[in-house]
mmCIF file of C-alpha atoms (C1' of nucleotides) in Angstrom:
data_model
loop_
_atom_site.group_PDB
_atom_site.id
_atom_site.type_symbol
_atom_site.label_atom_id
_atom_site.label_comp_id
_atom_site.label_asym_id
_atom_site.label_seq_id
_atom_site.Cartn_x
_atom_site.Cartn_y
_atom_site.Cartn_z
ATOM 1 C CA MET A 22 62.099 -66.487 36.033
ATOM 2 C CA TYR A 23 63.402 -66.561 32.478
ATOM 3 C CA SER A 24 63.497 -70.339 32.334
ATOM 4 C CA ALA A 25 60.038 -70.375 33.866
ATOM 5 C CA VAL A 26 58.790 -68.175 31.051
ATOM 6 C CA MET A 27 60.521 -70.368 28.490
ATOM 7 C CA SER A 28 58.714 -73.459 29.692
ATOM 8 C CA MET A 29 55.267 -71.862 29.584
ATOM 9 C CA SER A 30 52.681 -72.520 26.944
ATOM 10 C CA THR A 31 52.009 -69.798 24.418
ATOM 11 C CA PRO A 32 48.732 -68.636 26.025
ATOM 12 C CA GLU A 33 50.488 -68.544 29.391
ATOM 13 C CA ARG A 34 53.331 -66.464 28.025
ATOM 14 C CA LEU A 35 50.874 -64.096 26.384
ATOM 15 C CA ILE A 36 48.955 -63.603 29.614
ATOM 16 C CA GLU A 37 52.111 -63.043 31.654
ATOM 17 C CA ALA A 38 53.496 -60.602 29.114
ATOM 18 C CA THR A 39 50.205 -58.723 29.115
ATOM 19 C CA ARG A 40 50.216 -58.528 32.907
ATOM 20 C CA GLU A 41 53.673 -56.987 32.877
ATOM 21 C CA LEU A 42 52.814 -54.464 30.189
ATOM 22 C CA LEU A 43 49.472 -53.565 31.765
ATOM 23 C CA TRP A 44 51.291 -52.931 35.020
ATOM 24 C CA GLU A 45 53.962 -50.823 33.393
ATOM 25 C CA ARG A 46 52.015 -48.952 30.732
ATOM 26 C CA GLY A 47 48.308 -49.467 31.361
ATOM 27 C CA TYR A 48 45.677 -50.637 28.896
ATOM 28 C CA VAL A 49 45.836 -47.648 26.569
ATOM 29 C CA GLY A 50 49.618 -47.854 26.418
ATOM 30 C CA THR A 51 49.786 -51.572 25.751
ATOM 31 C CA SER A 52 49.648 -52.801 22.167
ATOM 32 C CA PRO A 53 49.094 -56.342 20.911
ATOM 33 C CA LYS A 54 52.358 -56.069 19.037
ATOM 34 C CA ALA A 55 54.299 -55.254 22.190
ATOM 35 C CA VAL A 56 52.646 -58.183 23.938
ATOM 36 C CA GLN A 57 53.597 -60.547 21.143
ATOM 37 C CA GLN A 58 57.207 -59.430 21.230
ATOM 38 C CA ALA A 59 57.440 -59.747 24.995
ATOM 39 C CA ALA A 60 55.848 -63.192 24.856
ATOM 40 C CA GLY A 61 57.854 -64.356 21.888
ATOM 41 C CA ALA A 62 54.665 -65.176 20.031
ATOM 42 C CA GLY A 63 53.566 -64.304 16.532
ATOM 43 C CA GLN A 64 50.593 -62.249 15.437
ATOM 44 C CA GLY A 65 48.570 -65.227 14.272
ATOM 45 C CA SER A 66 49.367 -67.138 17.425
ATOM 46 C CA MET A 67 47.981 -64.420 19.636
ATOM 47 C CA TYR A 68 44.775 -64.051 17.678
ATOM 48 C CA HIS A 69 44.351 -67.801 17.642
ATOM 49 C CA HIS A 70 44.316 -68.011 21.443
ATOM 50 C CA PHE A 71 42.584 -64.735 22.223
ATOM 51 C CA ALA A 72 39.848 -62.779 20.511
ATOM 52 C CA GLY A 73 41.838 -59.552 20.677
ATOM 53 C CA LYS A 74 43.346 -56.985 22.983
ATOM 54 C CA GLN A 75 40.339 -56.748 25.264
ATOM 55 C CA ASP A 76 40.062 -60.511 25.689
ATOM 56 C CA LEU A 77 43.736 -60.861 26.498
ATOM 57 C CA ALA A 78 43.615 -57.964 28.932
ATOM 58 C CA LEU A 79 40.645 -59.557 30.638
ATOM 59 C CA ALA A 80 42.586 -62.763 31.295
ATOM 60 C CA ALA A 81 45.575 -60.763 32.547
ATOM 61 C CA ILE A 82 43.530 -58.511 34.810
ATOM 62 C CA ARG A 83 41.652 -61.453 36.297
ATOM 63 C CA ARG A 84 44.884 -63.156 37.161
ATOM 64 C CA SER A 85 46.455 -60.064 38.685
ATOM 65 C CA ALA A 86 43.343 -59.454 40.758
ATOM 66 C CA GLU A 87 43.375 -63.052 41.951
ATOM 67 C CA GLU A 88 47.024 -62.777 42.918
ATOM 68 C CA LEU A 89 46.445 -59.536 44.790
ATOM 69 C CA GLY A 90 43.554 -61.009 46.706
ATOM 70 C CA ALA A 91 45.598 -64.045 47.676
ATOM 71 C CA ALA A 92 48.551 -61.928 48.823
ATOM 72 C CA ALA A 93 46.257 -59.795 50.974
ATOM 73 C CA GLU A 94 44.519 -62.801 52.446
ATOM 74 C CA ALA A 95 47.869 -64.369 53.286
ATOM 75 C CA VAL A 96 48.726 -61.561 55.690
ATOM 76 C CA LEU A 97 45.239 -60.582 56.861
ATOM 77 C CA GLY A 98 44.277 -64.174 57.583
ATOM 78 C CA GLY A 99 47.610 -64.921 59.259
ATOM 79 C CA GLY A 100 48.275 -65.073 62.931
ATOM 80 C CA GLY A 101 48.726 -62.320 65.458
ATOM 81 C CA SER A 102 46.642 -59.490 66.815
ATOM 82 C CA ALA A 103 44.376 -57.381 64.634
ATOM 83 C CA TYR A 104 46.864 -54.531 64.728
ATOM 84 C CA ALA A 105 49.701 -56.886 63.801
ATOM 85 C CA ARG A 106 47.810 -58.208 60.807
ATOM 86 C CA ILE A 107 46.974 -54.711 59.582
ATOM 87 C CA GLU A 108 50.582 -53.727 60.052
ATOM 88 C CA ALA A 109 51.634 -56.831 58.142
ATOM 89 C CA TYR A 110 49.282 -55.851 55.341
ATOM 90 C CA LEU A 111 50.615 -52.297 55.233
ATOM 91 C CA ARG A 112 54.227 -53.397 55.376
ATOM 92 C CA ARG A 113 54.053 -56.395 53.111
ATOM 93 C CA GLU A 114 56.626 -56.558 50.380
ATOM 94 C CA ARG A 115 55.682 -54.388 47.453
ATOM 95 C CA ASP A 116 57.336 -53.133 44.326
ATOM 96 C CA VAL A 117 56.321 -49.647 45.391
ATOM 97 C CA LEU A 118 57.801 -47.723 42.485
ATOM 98 C CA ARG A 119 56.006 -49.921 39.989
ATOM 99 C CA GLY A 120 52.673 -49.028 41.541
ATOM 100 C CA CYS A 121 49.784 -51.373 42.212
ATOM 101 C CA PRO A 122 49.139 -53.713 39.270
ATOM 102 C CA VAL A 123 45.417 -53.568 39.969
ATOM 103 C CA GLY A 124 44.847 -50.074 41.363
ATOM 104 C CA ARG A 125 46.789 -48.628 38.466
ATOM 105 C CA LEU A 126 44.108 -49.771 36.076
ATOM 106 C CA THR A 127 41.527 -47.461 37.632
ATOM 107 C CA MET A 128 43.291 -44.543 35.981
ATOM 108 C CA ASP A 129 42.721 -46.102 32.588
ATOM 109 C CA PRO A 130 39.589 -44.660 30.981
ATOM 110 C CA GLU A 131 39.065 -47.677 28.732
ATOM 111 C CA VAL A 132 39.246 -50.079 31.676
ATOM 112 C CA VAL A 133 36.832 -48.067 33.787
ATOM 113 C CA ALA A 134 34.459 -47.666 30.852
ATOM 114 C CA ASP A 135 34.387 -51.398 30.118
ATOM 115 C CA PRO A 136 32.273 -53.286 32.689
ATOM 116 C CA GLU A 137 34.052 -56.564 31.960
ATOM 117 C CA LEU A 138 37.520 -55.126 32.473
ATOM 118 C CA ARG A 139 36.534 -53.116 35.518
ATOM 119 C CA ALA A 140 34.711 -55.952 37.283
ATOM 120 C CA PRO A 141 37.770 -57.878 38.567
ATOM 121 C CA VAL A 142 39.340 -54.628 39.772
ATOM 122 C CA GLU A 143 36.231 -53.584 41.650
ATOM 123 C CA GLU A 144 35.672 -57.064 43.022
ATOM 124 C CA VAL A 145 39.127 -57.609 44.482
ATOM 125 C CA LEU A 146 39.509 -54.128 45.950
ATOM 126 C CA GLY A 147 36.076 -54.514 47.531
ATOM 127 C CA ARG A 148 36.992 -57.916 48.886
ATOM 128 C CA VAL A 149 40.255 -56.717 50.412
ATOM 129 C CA ARG A 150 38.447 -53.769 51.888
ATOM 130 C CA GLY A 151 35.881 -56.076 53.448
ATOM 131 C CA ARG A 152 38.599 -58.351 54.765
ATOM 132 C CA ILE A 153 40.425 -55.450 56.415
ATOM 133 C CA ALA A 154 37.138 -54.327 57.939
ATOM 134 C CA GLU A 155 36.681 -57.774 59.482
ATOM 135 C CA VAL A 156 40.107 -57.599 61.052
ATOM 136 C CA VAL A 157 39.407 -54.120 62.408
ATOM 137 C CA GLN A 158 36.134 -55.395 63.819
ATOM 138 C CA GLU A 159 38.009 -58.175 65.617
ATOM 139 C CA GLY A 160 40.347 -55.573 67.063
ATOM 140 C CA VAL A 161 37.428 -53.492 68.257
ATOM 141 C CA ASP A 162 35.695 -56.506 69.771
ATOM 142 C CA SER A 163 38.802 -57.543 71.652
ATOM 143 C CA GLY A 164 39.357 -54.001 72.912
ATOM 144 C CA GLU A 165 42.659 -53.807 71.081
ATOM 145 C CA LEU A 166 41.381 -50.974 68.908
ATOM 146 C CA SER A 167 39.180 -48.067 69.974
ATOM 147 C CA GLY A 168 35.499 -48.912 70.051
ATOM 148 C CA SER A 169 34.729 -45.553 68.498
ATOM 149 C CA LEU A 170 36.170 -46.685 65.175
ATOM 150 C CA ASP A 171 33.954 -47.711 62.277
ATOM 151 C CA PRO A 172 35.591 -50.804 60.734
ATOM 152 C CA ALA A 173 34.361 -50.069 57.213
ATOM 153 C CA GLU A 174 35.729 -46.542 57.408
ATOM 154 C CA ILE A 175 39.103 -47.615 58.733
ATOM 155 C CA ALA A 176 39.351 -50.311 56.092
ATOM 156 C CA ALA A 177 38.809 -47.730 53.357
ATOM 157 C CA THR A 178 41.436 -45.484 54.940
ATOM 158 C CA VAL A 179 43.950 -48.323 55.127
ATOM 159 C CA LEU A 180 43.446 -49.306 51.501
ATOM 160 C CA ALA A 181 43.456 -45.690 50.341
ATOM 161 C CA THR A 182 46.711 -45.018 52.172
ATOM 162 C CA VAL A 183 48.347 -47.876 50.307
ATOM 163 C CA GLN A 184 46.974 -46.859 46.946
ATOM 164 C CA GLY A 185 47.842 -43.217 47.522
ATOM 165 C CA GLY A 186 51.260 -44.174 48.847
ATOM 166 C CA TYR A 187 52.070 -45.548 45.419
ATOM 167 C CA VAL A 188 51.153 -42.205 43.879
ATOM 168 C CA LEU A 189 53.399 -40.235 46.232
ATOM 169 C CA ALA A 190 56.268 -42.662 45.713
ATOM 170 C CA ARG A 191 56.061 -42.529 41.948
ATOM 171 C CA ALA A 192 55.809 -38.738 42.023
ATOM 172 C CA THR A 193 59.127 -38.498 43.844
ATOM 173 C CA GLY A 194 60.846 -41.491 42.303
ATOM 174 C CA SER A 195 61.430 -42.907 45.772
ATOM 175 C CA ARG A 196 59.526 -45.334 47.948
ATOM 176 C CA ALA A 197 60.109 -43.151 51.011
ATOM 177 C CA PRO A 198 56.750 -41.317 50.948
ATOM 178 C CA PHE A 199 54.923 -44.644 50.828
ATOM 179 C CA ASP A 200 56.672 -45.817 53.972
ATOM 180 C CA THR A 201 56.143 -42.454 55.620
ATOM 181 C CA ALA A 202 52.407 -42.544 54.949
ATOM 182 C CA VAL A 203 52.216 -46.090 56.326
ATOM 183 C CA ARG A 204 54.040 -45.081 59.501
ATOM 184 C CA GLY A 205 51.653 -42.176 59.953
ATOM 185 C CA LEU A 206 48.632 -44.424 59.634
ATOM 186 C CA LEU A 207 50.063 -46.997 62.030
ATOM 187 C CA ALA A 208 50.743 -44.254 64.559
ATOM 188 C CA LEU A 209 47.127 -43.128 64.304
ATOM 189 C CA LEU A 210 45.853 -46.682 64.696
ATOM 190 C CA ALA A 211 48.098 -47.341 67.683
ATOM 191 C CA ALA A 212 46.947 -44.259 69.548
ATOM 192 C CA MET B 20 32.455 -22.087 30.153
ATOM 193 C CA TYR B 21 31.880 -22.486 26.443
ATOM 194 C CA SER B 22 31.915 -18.745 25.821
ATOM 195 C CA ALA B 23 35.026 -18.531 27.977
ATOM 196 C CA VAL B 24 36.732 -21.058 25.748
ATOM 197 C CA MET B 25 35.565 -19.226 22.661
ATOM 198 C CA SER B 26 37.168 -16.003 23.775
ATOM 199 C CA MET B 27 40.553 -17.576 24.525
ATOM 200 C CA SER B 28 43.608 -17.241 22.362
ATOM 201 C CA THR B 29 44.694 -20.264 20.390
ATOM 202 C CA PRO B 30 47.589 -21.166 22.717
ATOM 203 C CA GLU B 31 45.228 -20.856 25.669
ATOM 204 C CA ARG B 32 42.660 -23.112 24.076
ATOM 205 C CA LEU B 33 45.355 -25.655 23.271
ATOM 206 C CA ILE B 34 46.607 -25.698 26.843
ATOM 207 C CA GLU B 35 43.125 -26.027 28.296
ATOM 208 C CA ALA B 36 42.210 -28.801 25.891
ATOM 209 C CA THR B 37 45.418 -30.608 26.762
ATOM 210 C CA ARG B 38 44.677 -30.300 30.479
ATOM 211 C CA GLU B 39 41.274 -31.882 29.990
ATOM 212 C CA LEU B 40 42.592 -34.741 27.889
ATOM 213 C CA LEU B 41 45.556 -35.366 30.170
ATOM 214 C CA TRP B 42 43.149 -35.565 33.065
ATOM 215 C CA GLU B 43 40.810 -37.916 31.264
ATOM 216 C CA ARG B 44 43.198 -40.111 29.299
ATOM 217 C CA GLY B 45 46.732 -39.457 30.530
ATOM 218 C CA TYR B 46 49.791 -38.596 28.485
ATOM 219 C CA VAL B 47 50.047 -41.868 26.592
ATOM 220 C CA GLY B 48 46.371 -41.742 25.697
ATOM 221 C CA THR B 49 46.373 -38.132 24.524
ATOM 222 C CA SER B 50 47.182 -37.391 20.896
ATOM 223 C CA PRO B 51 48.026 -34.036 19.324
ATOM 224 C CA LYS B 52 45.195 -34.593 16.905
ATOM 225 C CA ALA B 53 42.661 -35.019 19.711
ATOM 226 C CA VAL B 54 43.987 -31.853 21.334
ATOM 227 C CA GLN B 55 43.611 -29.916 18.115
ATOM 228 C CA GLN B 56 40.047 -31.052 17.655
ATOM 229 C CA ALA B 57 39.103 -30.231 21.245
ATOM 230 C CA ALA B 58 40.748 -26.821 20.957
ATOM 231 C CA GLY B 59 39.344 -26.055 17.538
ATOM 232 C CA ALA B 60 42.842 -25.444 16.221
ATOM 233 C CA GLY B 61 44.574 -26.756 13.127
ATOM 234 C CA GLN B 62 47.650 -28.912 12.904
ATOM 235 C CA GLY B 63 49.923 -26.106 11.771
ATOM 236 C CA SER B 64 48.570 -23.803 14.420
ATOM 237 C CA MET B 65 49.461 -26.183 17.215
ATOM 238 C CA TYR B 66 52.981 -26.776 15.969
ATOM 239 C CA HIS B 67 53.467 -23.054 15.529
ATOM 240 C CA HIS B 68 52.784 -22.340 19.201
ATOM 241 C CA PHE B 69 54.279 -25.484 20.708
ATOM 242 C CA ALA B 70 57.259 -27.627 19.823
ATOM 243 C CA GLY B 71 55.216 -30.831 20.037
ATOM 244 C CA LYS B 72 53.271 -33.073 22.331
ATOM 245 C CA GLN B 73 55.796 -32.962 25.159
ATOM 246 C CA ASP B 74 56.028 -29.176 25.115
ATOM 247 C CA LEU B 75 52.277 -28.765 25.167
ATOM 248 C CA ALA B 76 51.907 -31.309 27.953
ATOM 249 C CA LEU B 77 54.522 -29.463 29.958
ATOM 250 C CA ALA B 78 52.531 -26.229 29.787
ATOM 251 C CA ALA B 79 49.340 -28.082 30.710
ATOM 252 C CA ILE B 80 50.882 -29.983 33.603
ATOM 253 C CA ARG B 81 52.478 -26.849 35.021
ATOM 254 C CA ARG B 82 49.158 -25.092 35.012
ATOM 255 C CA SER B 83 47.306 -27.993 36.610
ATOM 256 C CA ALA B 84 49.959 -28.264 39.302
ATOM 257 C CA GLU B 85 49.740 -24.538 39.979
ATOM 258 C CA GLU B 86 45.969 -24.745 40.259
ATOM 259 C CA LEU B 87 46.145 -27.703 42.632
ATOM 260 C CA GLY B 88 48.650 -25.937 44.851
ATOM 261 C CA ALA B 89 46.483 -22.828 45.012
ATOM 262 C CA ALA B 90 43.352 -24.815 45.856
ATOM 263 C CA ALA B 91 45.162 -26.615 48.663
ATOM 264 C CA GLU B 92 46.631 -23.428 50.022
ATOM 265 C CA ALA B 93 43.194 -21.803 49.992
ATOM 266 C CA VAL B 94 41.876 -24.275 52.552
ATOM 267 C CA LEU B 95 45.065 -25.043 54.481
ATOM 268 C CA GLY B 96 45.920 -21.376 54.890
ATOM 269 C CA GLY B 97 42.360 -20.448 55.794
ATOM 270 C CA GLY B 98 40.994 -19.810 59.254
ATOM 271 C CA GLY B 99 40.046 -22.228 61.979
ATOM 272 C CA SER B 100 41.782 -24.835 64.062
ATOM 273 C CA ALA B 101 44.400 -27.185 62.636
ATOM 274 C CA TYR B 102 41.896 -30.027 62.633
ATOM 275 C CA ALA B 103 39.326 -27.849 60.899
ATOM 276 C CA ARG B 104 41.764 -26.907 58.160
ATOM 277 C CA ILE B 105 42.775 -30.523 57.573
ATOM 278 C CA GLU B 106 39.134 -31.482 57.481
ATOM 279 C CA ALA B 107 38.489 -28.677 55.019
ATOM 280 C CA TYR B 108 41.313 -29.975 52.861
ATOM 281 C CA LEU B 109 39.992 -33.532 52.964
ATOM 282 C CA ARG B 110 36.427 -32.473 52.274
ATOM 283 C CA ARG B 111 37.067 -29.795 49.715
ATOM 284 C CA GLU B 112 35.061 -30.014 46.550
ATOM 285 C CA ARG B 113 36.511 -32.551 44.170
ATOM 286 C CA ASP B 114 35.470 -34.220 40.972
ATOM 287 C CA VAL B 115 36.220 -37.535 42.662
ATOM 288 C CA LEU B 116 35.286 -39.841 39.795
ATOM 289 C CA ARG B 117 37.543 -37.959 37.410
ATOM 290 C CA GLY B 118 40.519 -38.594 39.682
ATOM 291 C CA CYS B 119 43.255 -36.147 40.571
ATOM 292 C CA PRO B 120 44.453 -34.206 37.528
ATOM 293 C CA VAL B 121 47.989 -34.204 38.931
ATOM 294 C CA GLY B 122 48.245 -37.480 40.848
ATOM 295 C CA ARG B 123 46.869 -39.332 37.863
ATOM 296 C CA LEU B 124 49.979 -38.478 35.885
ATOM 297 C CA THR B 125 52.179 -40.530 38.193
ATOM 298 C CA MET B 126 50.720 -43.680 36.636
ATOM 299 C CA ASP B 127 51.939 -42.566 33.227
ATOM 300 C CA PRO B 128 55.315 -44.168 32.457
ATOM 301 C CA GLU B 129 56.288 -41.471 29.977
ATOM 302 C CA VAL B 130 55.572 -38.704 32.490
ATOM 303 C CA VAL B 131 57.523 -40.379 35.266
ATOM 304 C CA ALA B 132 60.416 -41.141 32.926
ATOM 305 C CA ASP B 133 60.657 -37.536 31.718
ATOM 306 C CA PRO B 134 62.270 -35.292 34.377
ATOM 307 C CA GLU B 135 60.710 -32.169 32.891
ATOM 308 C CA LEU B 136 57.194 -33.563 32.930
ATOM 309 C CA ARG B 137 57.553 -35.152 36.341
ATOM 310 C CA ALA B 138 59.047 -32.073 38.032
ATOM 311 C CA PRO B 139 55.828 -30.043 38.430
ATOM 312 C CA VAL B 140 54.013 -33.112 39.739
ATOM 313 C CA GLU B 141 56.691 -33.869 42.300
ATOM 314 C CA GLU B 142 57.020 -30.232 43.280
ATOM 315 C CA VAL B 143 53.365 -29.541 43.982
ATOM 316 C CA LEU B 144 52.669 -32.796 45.799
ATOM 317 C CA GLY B 145 55.746 -32.158 47.923
ATOM 318 C CA ARG B 146 54.634 -28.625 48.629
ATOM 319 C CA VAL B 147 51.128 -29.636 49.663
ATOM 320 C CA ARG B 148 52.592 -32.367 51.838
ATOM 321 C CA GLY B 149 54.841 -29.832 53.531
ATOM 322 C CA ARG B 150 51.947 -27.448 53.991
ATOM 323 C CA ILE B 151 49.803 -30.118 55.632
ATOM 324 C CA ALA B 152 52.737 -30.984 57.906
ATOM 325 C CA GLU B 153 52.925 -27.362 59.029
ATOM 326 C CA VAL B 154 49.258 -27.368 59.925
ATOM 327 C CA VAL B 155 49.648 -30.645 61.840
ATOM 328 C CA GLN B 156 52.620 -29.143 63.680
ATOM 329 C CA GLU B 157 50.470 -26.191 64.696
ATOM 330 C CA GLY B 158 47.871 -28.616 66.005
ATOM 331 C CA VAL B 159 50.481 -30.477 67.990
ATOM 332 C CA ASP B 160 51.929 -27.268 69.389
ATOM 333 C CA SER B 161 48.545 -26.036 70.509
ATOM 334 C CA GLY B 162 47.704 -29.386 72.100
ATOM 335 C CA GLU B 163 44.812 -29.870 69.705
ATOM 336 C CA LEU B 164 46.449 -32.954 68.204
ATOM 337 C CA SER B 165 48.366 -35.655 70.028
ATOM 338 C CA GLY B 166 51.978 -34.754 70.689
ATOM 339 C CA SER B 167 52.998 -38.271 69.755
ATOM 340 C CA LEU B 168 52.223 -37.615 66.107
ATOM 341 C CA ASP B 169 54.956 -36.948 63.580
ATOM 342 C CA PRO B 170 53.673 -34.110 61.368
ATOM 343 C CA ALA B 171 55.536 -35.280 58.260
ATOM 344 C CA GLU B 172 54.118 -38.774 58.644
ATOM 345 C CA ILE B 173 50.562 -37.587 59.162
ATOM 346 C CA ALA B 174 50.863 -35.259 56.196
ATOM 347 C CA ALA B 175 51.881 -38.167 53.983
ATOM 348 C CA THR B 176 48.975 -40.215 55.309
ATOM 349 C CA VAL B 177 46.507 -37.409 54.644
ATOM 350 C CA LEU B 178 47.698 -36.895 51.092
ATOM 351 C CA ALA B 179 47.859 -40.645 50.423
ATOM 352 C CA THR B 180 44.314 -41.103 51.676
ATOM 353 C CA VAL B 181 43.099 -38.528 49.191
ATOM 354 C CA GLN B 182 45.061 -39.971 46.289
ATOM 355 C CA GLY B 183 44.063 -43.503 47.173
ATOM 356 C CA GLY B 184 40.460 -42.436 47.700
ATOM 357 C CA TYR B 185 40.329 -41.531 44.017
ATOM 358 C CA VAL B 186 41.475 -45.035 43.138
ATOM 359 C CA LEU B 187 38.807 -46.709 45.265
ATOM 360 C CA ALA B 188 36.122 -44.416 43.903
ATOM 361 C CA ARG B 189 37.037 -45.046 40.283
ATOM 362 C CA ALA B 190 37.215 -48.777 40.901
ATOM 363 C CA THR B 191 33.601 -48.812 42.081
ATOM 364 C CA GLY B 192 32.255 -46.068 39.872
ATOM 365 C CA SER B 193 31.040 -44.216 42.946
ATOM 366 C CA ARG B 194 32.525 -41.501 45.104
ATOM 367 C CA ALA B 195 31.351 -43.261 48.260
ATOM 368 C CA PRO B 196 34.647 -45.060 49.078
ATOM 369 C CA PHE B 197 36.494 -41.753 48.866
ATOM 370 C CA ASP B 198 34.200 -40.202 51.437
ATOM 371 C CA THR B 199 34.365 -43.309 53.599
ATOM 372 C CA ALA B 200 38.171 -43.257 53.635
ATOM 373 C CA VAL B 201 38.126 -39.570 54.547
ATOM 374 C CA ARG B 202 35.725 -40.165 57.416
ATOM 375 C CA GLY B 203 37.954 -42.952 58.694
ATOM 376 C CA LEU B 204 41.004 -40.734 58.663
ATOM 377 C CA LEU B 205 39.183 -37.878 60.383
ATOM 378 C CA ALA B 206 37.997 -40.286 63.077
ATOM 379 C CA LEU B 207 41.586 -41.390 63.678
ATOM 380 C CA LEU B 208 42.797 -37.789 63.822
ATOM 381 C CA ALA B 209 40.050 -36.771 66.219
ATOM 382 C CA ALA B 210 40.790 -39.582 68.638
ATOM 383 C "C1'" DG C 25 49.457 -17.411 12.350
ATOM 384 C "C1'" DT C 26 47.038 -20.759 10.064
ATOM 385 C "C1'" DC C 27 46.340 -23.843 6.289
ATOM 386 C "C1'" DT C 28 46.901 -28.354 3.551
ATOM 387 C "C1'" DA C 29 49.862 -32.059 2.140
ATOM 388 C "C1'" DT C 30 52.698 -35.595 3.132
ATOM 389 C "C1'" DA C 31 55.855 -38.519 5.581
ATOM 390 C "C1'" DG C 32 57.089 -42.926 8.098
ATOM 391 C "C1'" DC C 33 55.479 -45.664 11.350
ATOM 392 C "C1'" DG C 34 52.535 -48.324 14.531
ATOM 393 C "C1'" DC C 35 47.874 -49.445 15.693
ATOM 394 C "C1'" DG C 36 44.236 -53.421 16.140
ATOM 395 C "C1'" DA C 37 42.517 -56.768 13.319
ATOM 396 C "C1'" DT C 38 41.598 -60.183 9.404
ATOM 397 C "C1'" DA C 39 42.808 -63.645 5.752
ATOM 398 C "C1'" DG C 40 44.538 -67.537 4.284
ATOM 399 C "C1'" DA C 41 48.798 -70.451 3.499
ATOM 400 C "C1'" DC C 42 51.325 -74.027 5.820
ATOM 401 C "C1'" DG D 9 48.760 -73.843 16.116
ATOM 402 C "C1'" DT D 10 51.731 -70.630 13.878
ATOM 403 C "C1'" DC D 11 53.164 -68.106 9.933
ATOM 404 C "C1'" DT D 12 53.233 -63.975 6.584
ATOM 405 C "C1'" DA D 13 50.603 -60.605 4.075
ATOM 406 C "C1'" DT D 14 47.559 -57.088 4.060
ATOM 407 C "C1'" DC D 15 43.949 -53.774 5.541
ATOM 408 C "C1'" DG D 16 42.298 -49.055 6.986
ATOM 409 C "C1'" DC D 17 43.360 -45.931 10.167
ATOM 410 C "C1'" DG D 18 45.658 -42.856 13.493
ATOM 411 C "C1'" DC D 19 49.915 -41.416 15.339
ATOM 412 C "C1'" DT D 20 53.628 -37.493 15.784
ATOM 413 C "C1'" DA D 21 55.922 -34.581 13.052
ATOM 414 C "C1'" DT D 22 57.720 -31.726 8.996
ATOM 415 C "C1'" DA D 23 57.226 -28.832 4.769
ATOM 416 C "C1'" DG D 24 55.861 -25.215 2.523
ATOM 417 C "C1'" DA D 25 51.891 -22.427 0.571
ATOM 418 C "C1'" DC D 26 48.982 -18.601 1.851
#
DNA sequence: GTCTATAGCGCGATAGAC
DNA sequence: GTCTATCGCGCTATAGAC
């Protein structure tokens, strides 16, 4: 990881450093200076490649959203029954105590207030939600899941459980509540 | 509301202003100066009543946690069946697009890193979770809810759905996904 | 209890040398 | 493409007058 960072171009290192800091501290809590230090880049270098904090954050957010979408698609588009794919999505490896690198940004007033910054967040969460709904629909069609379920509703519940699981985990300093919430949801889906 | 603020003591106005700003902008994004302006108090006045930003935030967070616990207890300890009380909790009036004044703080690195600031957050979310579990247990005991459900798990799922619902709503700028997630969860519980 | 003054530092950004 | 210097401002806090 360190050697990988070393071999990156300056813009790449700036984007990766911004992603880390945005994840950890949010937009309001992330300063250009901190980004430069983490990336090992100078002031002038940063402002040469990016117009400013907002521009750099935009590149970082877009990449994190892309990565999240790909990770979700990898499990939701994988093999197995509908239930198995939803379970795989819920149980996929996550750095639970760090929170969701994308969902976290919704608590940032300056991200939500800026249409450009909010767009990738809204887009990817909407896309994942739609993708989960498709899988639920498949499960309903095949009789694997109850026909009384509304796929769009269940998809929102699944995504909300994950996003809320992060909150509960961070509140306690342990990932346990996340896993507990996931087990509860899976039990409800299996019934 | 305005006249209510006007008639408050200076410490009261400072705490209330801090609660609003913490809710809106988080701990990192809230400055003593902004608090003073919102409270109509001077610099010296604030530092006379409170030791600093952390001390003031502590008072504000404790009050918000207390208020959240009371609001939850009001519906969960009310009348009706177990399902009805959980539904009442899920559907209780919320300023969805503003997010949860308590849950929001878990995304703040300085709150999570400070045991004193995190304690009220952890305590109240744990208490509400326990209270929901009790209600689920009652539902299981009375046969109203499936006996295969683990009350602690379902409680975590219920709370996570609410906390995650805020995230989805803020991502889209609409409360609709929150309500959709809640409907999905209620459908699963009713099945 | 509240005020003003001041501190030392970091913010986000620009300018211009190299 | 990267550097250092500088800007104007806000941060969190302290000091001491009133």
